[in-house]
Short mmCIF file of C-alpha atoms and ligand atoms in Angstrom, two decimals:
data_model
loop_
_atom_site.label_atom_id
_atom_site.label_comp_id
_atom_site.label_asym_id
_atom_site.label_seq_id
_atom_site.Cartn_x
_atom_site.Cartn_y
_atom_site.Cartn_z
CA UNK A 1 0.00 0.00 0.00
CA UNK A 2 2.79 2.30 0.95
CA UNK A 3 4.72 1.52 -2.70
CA UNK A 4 1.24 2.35 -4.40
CA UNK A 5 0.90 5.61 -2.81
CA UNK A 6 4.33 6.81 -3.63
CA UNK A 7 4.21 5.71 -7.11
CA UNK A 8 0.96 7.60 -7.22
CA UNK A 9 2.73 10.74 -5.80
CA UNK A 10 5.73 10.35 -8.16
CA UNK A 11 3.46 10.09 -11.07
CA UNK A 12 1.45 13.13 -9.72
CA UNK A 13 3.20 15.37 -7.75
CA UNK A 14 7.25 15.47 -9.61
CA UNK A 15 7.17 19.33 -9.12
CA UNK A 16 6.90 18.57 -5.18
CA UNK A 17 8.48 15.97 -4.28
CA UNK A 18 10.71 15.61 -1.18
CA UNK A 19 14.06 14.59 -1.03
CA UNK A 20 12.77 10.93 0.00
CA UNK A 21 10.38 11.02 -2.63
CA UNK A 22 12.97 11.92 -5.25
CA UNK A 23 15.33 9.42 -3.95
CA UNK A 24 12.74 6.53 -4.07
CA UNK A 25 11.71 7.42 -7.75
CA UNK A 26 15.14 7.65 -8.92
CA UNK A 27 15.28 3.70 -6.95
CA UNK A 28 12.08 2.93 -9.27
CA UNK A 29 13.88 3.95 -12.16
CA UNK A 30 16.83 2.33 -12.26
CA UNK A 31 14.58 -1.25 -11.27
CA UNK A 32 12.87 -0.72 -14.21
CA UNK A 33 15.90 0.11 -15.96
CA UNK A 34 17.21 -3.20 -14.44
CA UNK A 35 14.75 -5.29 -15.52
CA UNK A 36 14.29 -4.18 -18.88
CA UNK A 37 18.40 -4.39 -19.04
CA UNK A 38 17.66 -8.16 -17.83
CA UNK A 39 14.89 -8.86 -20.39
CA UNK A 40 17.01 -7.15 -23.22
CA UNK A 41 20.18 -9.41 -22.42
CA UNK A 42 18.59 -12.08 -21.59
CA UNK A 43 20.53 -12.46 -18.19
CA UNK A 44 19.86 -14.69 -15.60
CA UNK A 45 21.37 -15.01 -12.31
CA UNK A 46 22.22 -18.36 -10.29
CA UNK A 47 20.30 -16.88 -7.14
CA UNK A 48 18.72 -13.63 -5.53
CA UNK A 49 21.94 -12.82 -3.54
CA UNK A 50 24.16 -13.04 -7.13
CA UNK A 51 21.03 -10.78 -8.69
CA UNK A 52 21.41 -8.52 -5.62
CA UNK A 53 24.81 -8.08 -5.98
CA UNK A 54 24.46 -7.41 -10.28
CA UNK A 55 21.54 -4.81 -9.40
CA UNK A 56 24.26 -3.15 -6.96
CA UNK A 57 26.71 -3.06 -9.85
CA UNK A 58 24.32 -1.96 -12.46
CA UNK A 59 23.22 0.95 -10.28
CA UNK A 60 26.06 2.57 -10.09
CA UNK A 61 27.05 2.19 -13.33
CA UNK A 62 23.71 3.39 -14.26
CA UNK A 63 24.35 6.32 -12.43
CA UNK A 64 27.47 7.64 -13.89
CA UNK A 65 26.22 7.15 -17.64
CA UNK A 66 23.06 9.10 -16.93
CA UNK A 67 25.06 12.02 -14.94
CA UNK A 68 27.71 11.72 -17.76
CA UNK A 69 24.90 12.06 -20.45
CA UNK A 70 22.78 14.75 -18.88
CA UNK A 71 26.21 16.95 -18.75
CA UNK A 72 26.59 16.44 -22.52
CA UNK A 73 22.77 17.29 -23.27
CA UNK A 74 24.03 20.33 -21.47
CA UNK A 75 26.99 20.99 -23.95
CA UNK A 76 29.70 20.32 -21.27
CA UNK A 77 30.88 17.32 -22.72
CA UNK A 78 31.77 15.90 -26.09
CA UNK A 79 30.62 12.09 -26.00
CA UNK A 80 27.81 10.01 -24.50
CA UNK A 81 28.22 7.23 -22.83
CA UNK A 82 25.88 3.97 -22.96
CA UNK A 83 24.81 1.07 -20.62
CA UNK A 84 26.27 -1.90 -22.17
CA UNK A 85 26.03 -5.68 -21.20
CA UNK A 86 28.74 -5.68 -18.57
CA UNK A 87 27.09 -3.08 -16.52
CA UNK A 88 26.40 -5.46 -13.70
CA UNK A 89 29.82 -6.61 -13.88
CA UNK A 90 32.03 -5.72 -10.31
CA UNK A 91 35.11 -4.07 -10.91
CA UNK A 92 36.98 -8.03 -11.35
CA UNK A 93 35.75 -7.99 -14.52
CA UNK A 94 36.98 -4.40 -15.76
CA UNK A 95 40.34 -5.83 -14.15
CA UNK A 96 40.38 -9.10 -15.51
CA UNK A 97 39.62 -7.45 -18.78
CA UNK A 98 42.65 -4.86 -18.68
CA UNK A 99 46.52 -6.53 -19.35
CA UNK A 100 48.69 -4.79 -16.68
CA UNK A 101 51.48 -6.04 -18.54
CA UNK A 102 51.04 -3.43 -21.02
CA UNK A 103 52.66 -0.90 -18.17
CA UNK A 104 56.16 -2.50 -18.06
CA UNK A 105 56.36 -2.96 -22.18
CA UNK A 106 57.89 -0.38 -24.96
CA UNK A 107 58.63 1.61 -21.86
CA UNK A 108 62.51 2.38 -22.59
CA UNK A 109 63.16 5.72 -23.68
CA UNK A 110 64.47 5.63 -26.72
CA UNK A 111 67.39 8.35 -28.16
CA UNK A 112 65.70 11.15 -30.65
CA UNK A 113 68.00 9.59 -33.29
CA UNK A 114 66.02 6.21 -33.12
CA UNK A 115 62.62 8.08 -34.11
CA UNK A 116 62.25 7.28 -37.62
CA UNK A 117 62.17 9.97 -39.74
CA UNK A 118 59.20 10.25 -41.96
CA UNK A 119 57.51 12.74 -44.36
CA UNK A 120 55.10 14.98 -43.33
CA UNK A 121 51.38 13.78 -43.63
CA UNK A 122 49.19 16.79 -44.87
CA UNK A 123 46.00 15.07 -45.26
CA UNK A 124 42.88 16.40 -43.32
CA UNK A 125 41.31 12.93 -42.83
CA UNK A 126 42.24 9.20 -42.56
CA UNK A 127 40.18 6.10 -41.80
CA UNK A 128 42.26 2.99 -42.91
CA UNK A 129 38.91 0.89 -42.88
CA UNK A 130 37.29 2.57 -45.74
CA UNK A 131 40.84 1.95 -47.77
CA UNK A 132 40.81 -1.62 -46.74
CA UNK A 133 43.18 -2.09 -44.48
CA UNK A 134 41.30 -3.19 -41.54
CA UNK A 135 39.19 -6.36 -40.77
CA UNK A 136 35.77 -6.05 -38.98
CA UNK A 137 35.81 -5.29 -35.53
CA UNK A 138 36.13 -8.28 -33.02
CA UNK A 139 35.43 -9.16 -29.60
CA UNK A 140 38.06 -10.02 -27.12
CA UNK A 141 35.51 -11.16 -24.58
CA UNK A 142 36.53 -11.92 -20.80
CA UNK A 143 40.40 -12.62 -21.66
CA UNK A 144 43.18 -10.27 -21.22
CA UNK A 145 44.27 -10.49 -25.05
CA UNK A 146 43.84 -7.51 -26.26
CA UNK A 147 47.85 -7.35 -26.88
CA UNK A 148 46.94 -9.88 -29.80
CA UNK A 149 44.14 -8.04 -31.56
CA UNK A 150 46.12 -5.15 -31.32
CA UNK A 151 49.59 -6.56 -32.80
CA UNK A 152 46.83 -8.87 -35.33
CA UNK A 153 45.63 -5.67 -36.38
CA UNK A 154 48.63 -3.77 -37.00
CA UNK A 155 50.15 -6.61 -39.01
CA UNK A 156 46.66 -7.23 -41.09
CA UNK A 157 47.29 -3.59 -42.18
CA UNK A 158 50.64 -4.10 -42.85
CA UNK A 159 49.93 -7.12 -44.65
CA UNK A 160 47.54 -5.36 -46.77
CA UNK A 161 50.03 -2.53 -47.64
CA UNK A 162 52.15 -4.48 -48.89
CA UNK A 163 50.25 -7.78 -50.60
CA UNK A 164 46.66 -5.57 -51.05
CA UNK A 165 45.62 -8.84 -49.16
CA UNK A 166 43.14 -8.44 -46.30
CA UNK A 167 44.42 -11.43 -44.32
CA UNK A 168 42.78 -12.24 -40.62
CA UNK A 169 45.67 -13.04 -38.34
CA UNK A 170 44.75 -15.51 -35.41
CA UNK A 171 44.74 -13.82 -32.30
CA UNK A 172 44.65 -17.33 -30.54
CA UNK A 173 47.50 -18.54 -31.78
CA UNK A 174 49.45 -14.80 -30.14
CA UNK A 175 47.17 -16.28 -27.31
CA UNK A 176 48.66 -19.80 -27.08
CA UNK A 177 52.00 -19.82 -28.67
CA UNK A 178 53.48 -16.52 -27.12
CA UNK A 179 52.64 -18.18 -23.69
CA UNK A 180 54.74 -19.19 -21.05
CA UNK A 181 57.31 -19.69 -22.97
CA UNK A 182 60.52 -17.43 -24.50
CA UNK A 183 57.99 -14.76 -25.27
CA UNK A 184 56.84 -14.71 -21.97
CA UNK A 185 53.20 -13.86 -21.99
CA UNK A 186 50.75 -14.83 -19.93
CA UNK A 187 47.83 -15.65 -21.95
CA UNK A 188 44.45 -14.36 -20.98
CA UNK A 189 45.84 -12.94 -17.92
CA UNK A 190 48.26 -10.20 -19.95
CA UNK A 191 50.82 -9.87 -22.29
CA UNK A 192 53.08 -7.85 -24.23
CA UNK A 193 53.36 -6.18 -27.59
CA UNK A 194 56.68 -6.44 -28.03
CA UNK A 195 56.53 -10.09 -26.99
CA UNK A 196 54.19 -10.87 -29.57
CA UNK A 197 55.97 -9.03 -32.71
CA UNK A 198 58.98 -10.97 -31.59
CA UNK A 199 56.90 -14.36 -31.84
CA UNK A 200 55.32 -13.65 -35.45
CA UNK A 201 59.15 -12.33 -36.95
CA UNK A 202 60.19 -16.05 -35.90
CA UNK A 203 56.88 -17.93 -36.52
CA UNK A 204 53.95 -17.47 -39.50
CA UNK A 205 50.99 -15.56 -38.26
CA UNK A 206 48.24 -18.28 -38.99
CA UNK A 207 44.44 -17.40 -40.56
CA UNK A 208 41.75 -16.88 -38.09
CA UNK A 209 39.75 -19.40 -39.85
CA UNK A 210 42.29 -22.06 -39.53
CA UNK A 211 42.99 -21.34 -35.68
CA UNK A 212 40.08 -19.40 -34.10
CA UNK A 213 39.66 -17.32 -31.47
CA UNK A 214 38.17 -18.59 -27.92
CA UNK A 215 38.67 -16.32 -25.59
CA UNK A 216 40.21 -18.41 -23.18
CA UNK A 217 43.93 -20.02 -23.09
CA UNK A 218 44.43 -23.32 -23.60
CA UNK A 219 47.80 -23.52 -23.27
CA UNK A 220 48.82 -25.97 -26.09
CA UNK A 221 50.27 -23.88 -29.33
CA UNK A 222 48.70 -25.57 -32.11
CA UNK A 223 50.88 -24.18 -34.40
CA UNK A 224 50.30 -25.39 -38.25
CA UNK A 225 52.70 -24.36 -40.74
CA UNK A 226 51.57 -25.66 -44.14
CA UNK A 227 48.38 -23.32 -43.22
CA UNK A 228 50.35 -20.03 -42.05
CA UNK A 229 50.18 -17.03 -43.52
CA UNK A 230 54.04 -15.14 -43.62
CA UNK A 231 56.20 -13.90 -40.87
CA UNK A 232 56.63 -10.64 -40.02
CA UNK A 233 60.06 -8.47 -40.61
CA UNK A 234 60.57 -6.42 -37.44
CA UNK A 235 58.49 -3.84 -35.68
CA UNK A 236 59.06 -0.05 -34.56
CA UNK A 237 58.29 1.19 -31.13
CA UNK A 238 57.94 4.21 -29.67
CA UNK A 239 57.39 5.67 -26.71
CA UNK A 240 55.92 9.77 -25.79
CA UNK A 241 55.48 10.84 -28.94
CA UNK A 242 53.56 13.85 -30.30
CA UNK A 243 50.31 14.24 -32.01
CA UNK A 244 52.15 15.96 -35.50
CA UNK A 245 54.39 13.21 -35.47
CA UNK A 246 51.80 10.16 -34.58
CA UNK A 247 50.12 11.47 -37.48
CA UNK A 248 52.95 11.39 -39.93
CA UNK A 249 53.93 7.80 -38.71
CA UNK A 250 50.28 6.60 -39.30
CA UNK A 251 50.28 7.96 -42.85
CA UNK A 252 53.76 6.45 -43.35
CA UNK A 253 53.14 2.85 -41.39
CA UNK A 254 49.16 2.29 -41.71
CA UNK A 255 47.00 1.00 -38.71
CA UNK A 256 49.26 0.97 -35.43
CA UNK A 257 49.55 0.30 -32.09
CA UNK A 258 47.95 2.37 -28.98
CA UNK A 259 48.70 1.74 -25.93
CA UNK A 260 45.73 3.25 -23.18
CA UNK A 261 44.76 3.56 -19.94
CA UNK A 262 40.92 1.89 -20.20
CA UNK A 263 40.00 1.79 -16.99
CA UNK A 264 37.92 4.86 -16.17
CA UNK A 265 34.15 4.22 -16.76
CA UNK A 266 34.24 6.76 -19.05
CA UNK A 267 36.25 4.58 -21.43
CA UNK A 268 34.20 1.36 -20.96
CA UNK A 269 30.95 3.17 -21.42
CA UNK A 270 31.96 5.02 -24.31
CA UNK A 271 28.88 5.30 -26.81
CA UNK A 272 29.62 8.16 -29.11
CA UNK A 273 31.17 11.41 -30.07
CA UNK A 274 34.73 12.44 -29.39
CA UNK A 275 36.17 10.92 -25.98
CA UNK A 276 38.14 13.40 -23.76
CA UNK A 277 38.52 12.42 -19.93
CA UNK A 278 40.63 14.54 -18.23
CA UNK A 279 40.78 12.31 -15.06
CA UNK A 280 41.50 9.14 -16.46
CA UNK A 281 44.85 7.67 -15.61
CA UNK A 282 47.66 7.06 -17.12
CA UNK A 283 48.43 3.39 -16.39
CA UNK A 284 48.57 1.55 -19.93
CA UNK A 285 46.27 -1.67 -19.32
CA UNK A 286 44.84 -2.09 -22.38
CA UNK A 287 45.67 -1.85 -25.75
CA UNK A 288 43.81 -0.25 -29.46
CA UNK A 289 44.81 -0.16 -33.34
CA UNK A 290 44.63 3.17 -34.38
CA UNK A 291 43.51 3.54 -37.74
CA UNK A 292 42.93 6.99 -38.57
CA UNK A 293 41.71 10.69 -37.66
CA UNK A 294 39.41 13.70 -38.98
CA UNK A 295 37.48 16.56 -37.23
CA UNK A 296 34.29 16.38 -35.79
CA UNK A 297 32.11 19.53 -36.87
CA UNK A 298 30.69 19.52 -33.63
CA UNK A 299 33.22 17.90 -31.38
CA UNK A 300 36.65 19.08 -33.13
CA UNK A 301 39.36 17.41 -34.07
CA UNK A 302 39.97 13.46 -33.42
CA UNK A 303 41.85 10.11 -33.69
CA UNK A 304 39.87 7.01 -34.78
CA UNK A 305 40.44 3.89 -32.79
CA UNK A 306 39.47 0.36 -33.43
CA UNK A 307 38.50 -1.55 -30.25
CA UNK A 308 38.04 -5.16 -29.62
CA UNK A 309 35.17 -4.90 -27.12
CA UNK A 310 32.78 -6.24 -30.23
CA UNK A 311 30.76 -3.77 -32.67
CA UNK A 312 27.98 -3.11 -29.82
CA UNK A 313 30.50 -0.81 -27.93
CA UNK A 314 31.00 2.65 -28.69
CA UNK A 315 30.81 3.38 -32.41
CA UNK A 316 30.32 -0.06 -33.83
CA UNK A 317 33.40 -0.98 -32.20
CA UNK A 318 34.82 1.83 -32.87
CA UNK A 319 35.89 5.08 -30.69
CA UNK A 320 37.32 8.56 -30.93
CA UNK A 321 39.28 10.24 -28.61
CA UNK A 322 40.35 13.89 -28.85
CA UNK A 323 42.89 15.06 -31.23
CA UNK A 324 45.26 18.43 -30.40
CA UNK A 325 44.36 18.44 -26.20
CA UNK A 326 47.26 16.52 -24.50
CA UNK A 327 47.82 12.69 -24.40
CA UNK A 328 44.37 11.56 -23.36
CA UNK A 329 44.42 8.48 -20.86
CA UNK A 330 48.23 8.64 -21.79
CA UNK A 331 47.40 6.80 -25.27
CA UNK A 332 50.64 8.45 -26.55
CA UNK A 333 53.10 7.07 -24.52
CA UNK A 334 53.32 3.82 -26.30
CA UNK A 335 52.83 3.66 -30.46
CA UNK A 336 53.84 0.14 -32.37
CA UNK A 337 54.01 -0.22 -36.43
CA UNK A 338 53.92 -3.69 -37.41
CA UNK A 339 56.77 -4.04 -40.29
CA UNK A 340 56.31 -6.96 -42.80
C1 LIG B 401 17.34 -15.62 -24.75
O1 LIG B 401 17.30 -16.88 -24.11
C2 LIG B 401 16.43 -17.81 -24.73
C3 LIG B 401 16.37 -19.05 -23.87
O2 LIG B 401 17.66 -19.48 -23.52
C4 LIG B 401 16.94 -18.08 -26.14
O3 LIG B 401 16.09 -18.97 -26.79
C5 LIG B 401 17.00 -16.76 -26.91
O4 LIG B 401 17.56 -16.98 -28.19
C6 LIG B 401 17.83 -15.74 -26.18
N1 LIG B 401 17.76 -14.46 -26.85
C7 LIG B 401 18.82 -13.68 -27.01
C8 LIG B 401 18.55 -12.36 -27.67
O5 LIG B 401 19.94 -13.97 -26.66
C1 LIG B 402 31.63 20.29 -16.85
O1 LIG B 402 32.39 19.10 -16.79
C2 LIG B 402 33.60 19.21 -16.08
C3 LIG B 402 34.32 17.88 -16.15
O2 LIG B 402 33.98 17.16 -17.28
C4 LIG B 402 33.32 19.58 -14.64
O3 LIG B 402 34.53 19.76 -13.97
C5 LIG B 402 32.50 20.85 -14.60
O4 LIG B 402 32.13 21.13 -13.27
C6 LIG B 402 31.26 20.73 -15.44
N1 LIG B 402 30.56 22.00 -15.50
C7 LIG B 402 29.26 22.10 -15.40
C8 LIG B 402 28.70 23.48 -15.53
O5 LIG B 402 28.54 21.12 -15.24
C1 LIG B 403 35.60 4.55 -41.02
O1 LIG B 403 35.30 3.61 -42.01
C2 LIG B 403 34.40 2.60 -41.64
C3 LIG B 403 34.29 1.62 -42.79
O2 LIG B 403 33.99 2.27 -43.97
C4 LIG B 403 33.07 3.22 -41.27
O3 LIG B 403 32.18 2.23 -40.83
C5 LIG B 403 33.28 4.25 -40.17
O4 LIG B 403 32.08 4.90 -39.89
C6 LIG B 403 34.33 5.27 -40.58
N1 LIG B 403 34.56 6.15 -39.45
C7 LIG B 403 34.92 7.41 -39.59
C8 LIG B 403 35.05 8.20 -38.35
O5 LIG B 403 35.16 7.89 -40.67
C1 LIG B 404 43.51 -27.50 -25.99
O1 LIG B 404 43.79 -27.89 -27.31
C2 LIG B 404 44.03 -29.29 -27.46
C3 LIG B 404 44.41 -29.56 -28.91
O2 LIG B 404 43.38 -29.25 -29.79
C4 LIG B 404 42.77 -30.03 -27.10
O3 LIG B 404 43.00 -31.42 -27.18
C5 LIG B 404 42.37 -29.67 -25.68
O4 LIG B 404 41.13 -30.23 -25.40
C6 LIG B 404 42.26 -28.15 -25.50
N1 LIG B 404 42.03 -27.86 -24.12
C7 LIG B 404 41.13 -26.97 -23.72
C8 LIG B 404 41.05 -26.75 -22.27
O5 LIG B 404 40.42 -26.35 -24.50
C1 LIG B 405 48.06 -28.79 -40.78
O1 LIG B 405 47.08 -28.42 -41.69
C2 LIG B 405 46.94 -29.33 -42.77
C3 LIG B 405 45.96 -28.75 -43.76
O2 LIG B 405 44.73 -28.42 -43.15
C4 LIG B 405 46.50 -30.68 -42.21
O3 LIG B 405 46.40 -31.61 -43.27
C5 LIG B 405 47.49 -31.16 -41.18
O4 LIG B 405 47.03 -32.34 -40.57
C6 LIG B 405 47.71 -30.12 -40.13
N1 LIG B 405 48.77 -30.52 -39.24
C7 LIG B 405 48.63 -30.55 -37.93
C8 LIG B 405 49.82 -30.95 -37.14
O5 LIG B 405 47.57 -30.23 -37.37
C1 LIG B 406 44.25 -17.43 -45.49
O1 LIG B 406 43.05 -16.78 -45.81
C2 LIG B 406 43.05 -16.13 -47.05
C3 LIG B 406 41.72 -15.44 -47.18
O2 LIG B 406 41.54 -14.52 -46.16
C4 LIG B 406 43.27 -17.11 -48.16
O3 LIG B 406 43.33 -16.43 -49.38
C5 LIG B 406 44.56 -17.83 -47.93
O4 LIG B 406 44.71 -18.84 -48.89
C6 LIG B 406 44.59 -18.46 -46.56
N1 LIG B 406 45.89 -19.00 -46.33
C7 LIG B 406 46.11 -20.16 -45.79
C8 LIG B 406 47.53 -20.55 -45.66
O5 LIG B 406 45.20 -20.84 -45.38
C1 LIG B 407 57.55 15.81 -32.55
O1 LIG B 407 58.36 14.67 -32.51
C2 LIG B 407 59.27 14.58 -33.59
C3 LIG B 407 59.98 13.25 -33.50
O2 LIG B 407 60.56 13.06 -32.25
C4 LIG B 407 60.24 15.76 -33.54
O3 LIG B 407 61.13 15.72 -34.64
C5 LIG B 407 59.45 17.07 -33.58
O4 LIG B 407 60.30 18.16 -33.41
C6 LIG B 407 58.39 17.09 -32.51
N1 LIG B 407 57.53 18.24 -32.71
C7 LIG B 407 57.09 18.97 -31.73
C8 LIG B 407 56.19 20.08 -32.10
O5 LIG B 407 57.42 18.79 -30.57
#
């Protein structure tokens, strides 16, 4: 009787309400946003203490994405940001998610003399996907891999540069065979860039199709190589570099390497527009093929980013982060070209 009369006096009296009453609609709204988040995943929980514990999650994420979004339908910021399928995910999954062993890779400083020196790139806007250099976005899921869609990526467009030959590299075989081993990766739980380029200038990058991707690491490298692809020559890495110069070396290179701090909501509830997060960190745990850049008319000037969170996050799998404002979640600090 109670709920009925304060539903009646949310429904009737907004204009009025108390600070209780305000509190408990806002409580009504994000159940209902629960539950038609439940019925549009399809989601199911084991018990009502697991479903407790998602509805906890989801609120709060709920909460940031619509304060986020009612600052940008205020002008004051220049994305949105979106509920998405992990939002009743605890923060284990954000972690298990993020490769912390992104931090300690491509981190020497490197002498001036060792940049590469490359023309100048005057065009006004790239997207290496329209010019075919860059496969359909993919979907790491709930394994740390993300260092072998982005080193996949970056050798796909180098592959294509060179053989106009859209090739899909298996990311399960930089999964399995750069694992515990020489290489020294770790699988689903993390692993490096450098690590992998090392593994495909020894070994053949194999086709997706003939070793796909399952998002979890078996352990066993079922390397093939009367079905491989081509090895690799080298790879260039760079560390703090600057926006005129990125630019140049993406023109010159195709499709590279980003390292990025991802874990600020912000990032993993990116929907649209141009991302700029002033507060985000600048730990690298995660890691993105950049493939391009252009200038919003409304939201100024960007780099595109290819993510491999699948094609229902941010712009079908794809994001942009400011261009010309400072190294945004530090996604300078570590650049890779993959050199066939
Ligand atoms: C939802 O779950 C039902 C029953 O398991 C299944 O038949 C249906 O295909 C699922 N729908 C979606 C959108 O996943
Ligand atoms: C606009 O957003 C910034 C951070 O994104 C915040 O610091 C500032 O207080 C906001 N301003 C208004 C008027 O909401
Ligand atoms: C880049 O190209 C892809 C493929 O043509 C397209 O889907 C995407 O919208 C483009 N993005 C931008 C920012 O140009
Ligand atoms: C790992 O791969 C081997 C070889 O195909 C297979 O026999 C084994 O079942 C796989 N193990 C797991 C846990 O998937
Ligand atoms: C390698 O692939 C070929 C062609 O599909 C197949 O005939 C052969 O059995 C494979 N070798 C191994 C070790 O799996
Ligand atoms: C790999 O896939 C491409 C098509 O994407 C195909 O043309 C090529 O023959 C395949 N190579 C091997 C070794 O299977
Ligand atoms: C950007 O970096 C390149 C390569 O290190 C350097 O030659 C250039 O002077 C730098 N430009 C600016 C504006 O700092």
């Amino acid at each position: 009787m109670k709920t009925f009369t304060n539903i009646l006096l949310f429904t009737f009296t907004t204009f009025v309400m108390s600070d209780n009453e305000k509190i408990f609609a806002a409580e009504i709204e994000k159940k209902i946003a629960f539950s038609e988040f439940k019925e549009d995943l399809n989601k199911t929980y084991e018990n009502k203490k697991e479903e407790k514990v998602a509805f906890t999650n989801f609120k709060e994420t709920f909460e940031v994405v619509q304060k986020h979004n009612e600052d940008f339908n205020r002008g004051n910021t220049s994305f949105t940001m979106q509920i998405n399928k992990n939002a009743d995910e605890s923060e284990d999954f954000f972690m298990a998610r993020l490769n912390f062993d992104l931090e300690t890779d491509v981190m020497d400083a490197r002498a001036d003399d060792d940049y590469p020196i490359v023309p100048k790139c005057n065009k006004q806007f790239l997207n290496y996907s329209m010019d075919g250099f860059v496969n359909n976005i993919k979907n790491q899921g709930r394994c740390g891999a993300c260092y072998a869609f982005a080193v996949a990526g970056a050798c796909e467009g180098a592959f294509y540069k060179k053989y106009k030959k859209l090739y899909k590299i298996a990311e399960q075989q930089l999964v399995d065979c750069t694992k515990s081993n020489e290489y020294g990766n770790r699988g689903c739980v993390g692993g490096k860039i450098s690590a992998s380029y090392g593994y495909l200038s020894h070994w053949k990058a194999m086709n997706e199709s003939e070793y796909p991707y399952k998002a979890r690491d078996n352990g066993t490298c079922l390397y093939n190589e009367t079905v491989a692809i081509s090895k690799i020559t080298n790879y260039i890495k760079l560390t703090n570099v600057n926006e005129t110069y990125l630019k140049d070396l993406l023109c010159v290179y195709g499709p590279l390497t980003v390292g990025i701090d991802a874990s600020a909501k912000t990032f993993q509830y990116y929907s649209s527009g141009v991302y700029y997060d002033e507060e985000c960190g600048t730990t690298i745990n995660h890691a993105v093929l950049l493939i391009g850049f252009g200038t919003d008319p409304e939201f100024g000037p960007y780099w595109l980013l290819k993510n491999s969170y699948g094609k229902n996050w941010g712009e079908r799998g794809y994001i942009r982060i400011s261009r010309g404002k400072g190294n945004v979640c530090a996604f300078l600090n570590q650049i890779t070209a993959c050199i066939i």
